[in-house]
Amino acid sequence: MPLFPFFLRYFRRKKNEDTLHFKNIKRIDTLKVITSPAIIFVLLLFVWMLTVYFYNALPAFIREGLEVYFRNTWQAAEEASKEYYGLAAPIWGTIYTSIIAILIALPISIADSVFVVDYAPKKVKNFFIIISDMMAGLPTIIYGIWGAFVLVPFLQKYVMMPLYKHLSFIPIFSSPPITGYSYFSAGILLGIMVTPFASAIIREAYQMVPFTYREATLSLGLTRYEATKILLGYIKPAIFSGAILAFGRAVGETVAVSLVIGNTFNLSIGLFAPGYTISSLIANQFGNAFIYKHMLPALYAGGLALFIIGLIVNVVGLYLLKRWQKNVEI
Amino acid sequence: MSKYAIETKNLKIYYADNEIIKGINLKIPENTIFALMGPSGCGKSTLLRAFNRLLELNKDARIEGEVLIFGKNIYADDVNPISIRREIGMVFQYPNPFPHLAIYDNVAIGLKLNHLVRNKEEMDKRVRWALEKSSLWDEVKDRLREYPASLSGGQKQRLVIARALALKPKILLMDEPTANIDPLGTKNIEKLLFELKRDYTIILVTHEPAQAARISDYVGFLYLGKLIEVGLTKDIFEKPKSELTEKYVTGVLV
Amino acid sequence: MSRYKTRKGKEVVFLVAMAILTFVGILPLFHIIVTVFTEGLPVIAERGFTFLTGTLSNGGIGPAIAGTFILMFLSSLIGLPVALLVGIYAYEYPNSLIGRWTKTLLQIMLEFPTILVGVFVMNIVAIPMGTYSGFAGAFALAVILMPYVAVYTQEAMRQIPFTYREASFGLGLSRIKIISRILVPLSKRGILTGVLIGMAKVAGETAPLLFTVGGLYQSYPTSITKPIGAIPLLIYTLIQSPSNADHAMAWGASLVLLLIFLLIFIPVRASLKEVRL
């Protein structure tokens, strides 16, 4: 019997699986042969993507070193030697706005989950789930236009102005909300956008709490508040994963954010100051980056950072979620 | 020498490291109903699935020993399990006609995908034959294009039998075929098995000793992976040799 | 007794807070939908059919609508076959090393920043071709569509009771026939849901198109190797313009996009228990 060449080994059926006789290569798993090109394509695509970002960012690392991530200068110049690009401001903006988003999304999605699972009658429950699904799927540009034309003016007039007027001695309220386009607006809009994703994860987890625990908490004579607190404690890891994954979504969101953040290189703790995020920087600057000699690699370096943040956040979030789900199943 | 339909030689089955079937030697003659009975969890369904190599769907399962179907070892290296399954029909505990296929197509699917008939006419004939054989034809002949959801549990199970018969197998494996069927449906199926015995060898797994007594010619009593006793149904129920068997058939051991 | 009162008090505060938060959570969606209708409807009503068919200088978004549908079709054409095969693989070999990798990768791709896909495709398609094109945009969207369809395919097939799988194998069929002729048709509803959800997603995406399609609003697209427009991208461009007329246009286009989204989403949601986006 001819031995398998090494590169065909993979397609060999495992012992105890079904066979189809295929000329002289016996026992080949046809299904694997047919599906594998797609798998290879997808896996390669991912690796290829990482390579493209790394390769194109390389000149920036060579020229500026890792400082490209830590310096807050963005200096485009016709004379190549005067160019300098540091991504500190957009990185800060990305993290800052995403944290605001999570601070908004978390309480809402927890309340929503408790309400939907514990209190809502079946019809209302379905209604809420449909709304949540719809919010998750709504085109982001629609959030963007609403954010730019409705949310920002509203926030500027009724939230930022009063806070600035009365509480500007607190550092985070200290920047004047001149246009309203700011970290704050972006954070709020992102919060609205990622709430349904956090909700879906937390709701599912809350639903998975075994019924006996519910019974047990109530049989102890606890009030509903106390019972809910205990049950939420039980799903704490899932809430954490929900927050991480929602953070990942917020980090990657592009067009809606770029319409409300003000697109200014700024590194400020002031909530009402305009800023940048990595994705809105790419959206805004990529088109004209070709004019300059060194800008493009810096943008790719930003993309690489986004890539890696996205990868880590998602892998960690998914891993924790899976681990928790496994624990519950037992 | 008369050939046996199924013969096992020191058959052992493991799930991961657990020995589920502990060395079984069994001979099942042609054109009989052989009932494999025992309490639930004794390994009867597992043993049954070794006869058509369906056990291999479970990645943890491992088999030692031999299973001979009409004298041929189906676990030999050059045997294709697909052709084995084609020759052995199977009926399951849960009546499982494909819900997305019409009644007609449920019977036709095996023939169609195995390219066993040449044209529509032949297919019609074979489908009708199988449905008649499973005494379902009169009940469904006017609604062959409907979906099996409209059938009763007993009818569904007879449709599954028709699906298996369409491939003209020599052996029928039945894994507690009446476990999920109402009493009337059960009666119909038992009657059907009696008729089918003339042309087929039927291996019937059951956890009801009464059913084994009603319809089988031979009985094997399986307990904790071991074959405690095999013999003519009459002998087993009237004068069991083993105390365990006696306890089981009298309902003391569950 | 007073201790009980504070406990009860806390409970009331908790219930009220929860109700308010839940309400606040869904409020934006209603406000968005109402605003898009009140702002967009007058624009469409005023220009009538021209808005849907005319070019941008005639006050219409016809080319953008055409572009969006072409992109949806093309991206499905590229993405669906790959997605189906990947989904089938993930279902059939869930515990193999590559199967596990694939499943994780699909989950990551679902959550991945879409702008990165856009820049990547620009790099590997638009730059070598020397032009923005409908093909480049469709390719980027296909990368985004793929994980949705694959995950739904895998999930739908995983929910098929084992007994049907056993029954198919029991008929003496080869694995490939069992999958393609019995199990895939058996789960077609779930798979179709995935396809529609992926398409709804693709119809609304903007970021992956920024550097791939180029935009074309003064004439209808004629070739997939030339620049093409899309509704979300047009809205993005119009919002950034200083002119009020452009903003009105953007609202009108938003309404069209919202309707396309609802047209896909509502039937899917109506026929299904839970959707994951």
GROMACS .gro file of C-alpha atoms in nm, chain A residues 64 66-75 84-98 182-183 257 261-270 273-282 285 298 302 305 309:
model
   54
   64GLU     CA    1   1.067   5.665   1.516
   66LEU     CA    2   0.813   5.256   1.957
   67GLU     CA    3   0.790   5.624   2.034
   68VAL     CA    4   0.541   5.641   1.750
   69TYR     CA    5   0.290   5.518   2.006
   70PHE     CA    6   0.392   5.742   2.292
   71ARG     CA    7   0.458   6.088   2.151
   72ASN     CA    8   0.191   6.346   2.113
   73THR     CA    9   0.309   6.523   1.800
   74TRP     CA   10   0.148   6.507   1.461
   75GLN     CA   11   0.355   6.710   1.226
   84TYR     CA   12   0.696   6.360   1.281
   85TYR     CA   13   0.404   6.142   1.375
   86GLY     CA   14   0.314   6.028   1.724
   87LEU     CA   15  -0.005   5.842   1.803
   88ALA     CA   16  -0.039   5.918   2.172
   89ALA     CA   17  -0.344   6.142   2.125
   90PRO     CA   18  -0.556   5.899   1.920
   91ILE     CA   19  -0.457   5.608   2.142
   92TRP     CA   20  -0.563   5.806   2.446
   93GLY     CA   21  -0.884   5.908   2.269
   94THR     CA   22  -0.964   5.549   2.179
   95ILE     CA   23  -0.920   5.428   2.533
   96TYR     CA   24  -1.090   5.726   2.694
   97THR     CA   25  -1.401   5.715   2.475
   98SER     CA   26  -1.430   5.338   2.503
  182SER     CA   27  -1.576   6.587   2.210
  183TYR     CA   28  -1.462   6.273   2.392
  257VAL     CA   29  -1.717   5.825   1.621
  261ILE     CA   30  -1.535   6.343   1.827
  262GLY     CA   31  -1.407   6.659   1.664
  263ASN     CA   32  -1.101   6.503   1.501
  264THR     CA   33  -0.837   6.711   1.675
  265PHE     CA   34  -0.497   6.603   1.802
  266ASN     CA   35  -0.547   6.650   2.166
  267LEU     CA   36  -0.440   6.470   2.476
  268SER     CA   37  -0.667   6.596   2.745
  269ILE     CA   38  -0.850   6.460   3.042
  270GLY     CA   39  -1.119   6.722   2.982
  273ALA     CA   40  -1.243   6.867   2.458
  274PRO     CA   41  -1.234   6.740   2.101
  275GLY     CA   42  -1.002   6.452   2.024
  276TYR     CA   43  -0.921   6.165   1.793
  277THR     CA   44  -0.945   5.788   1.802
  278ILE     CA   45  -0.722   5.553   1.605
  279SER     CA   46  -1.001   5.447   1.375
  280SER     CA   47  -1.127   5.799   1.315
  281LEU     CA   48  -0.768   5.907   1.250
  282ILE     CA   49  -0.733   5.640   0.983
  285GLN     CA   50  -0.611   6.100   0.728
  298ALA     CA   51   0.244   5.591   1.103
  302GLY     CA   52  -0.205   5.289   1.432
  305ALA     CA   53  -0.219   4.885   1.737
  309ILE     CA   54  -0.588   4.565   2.087
   0.00000   0.00000   0.00000
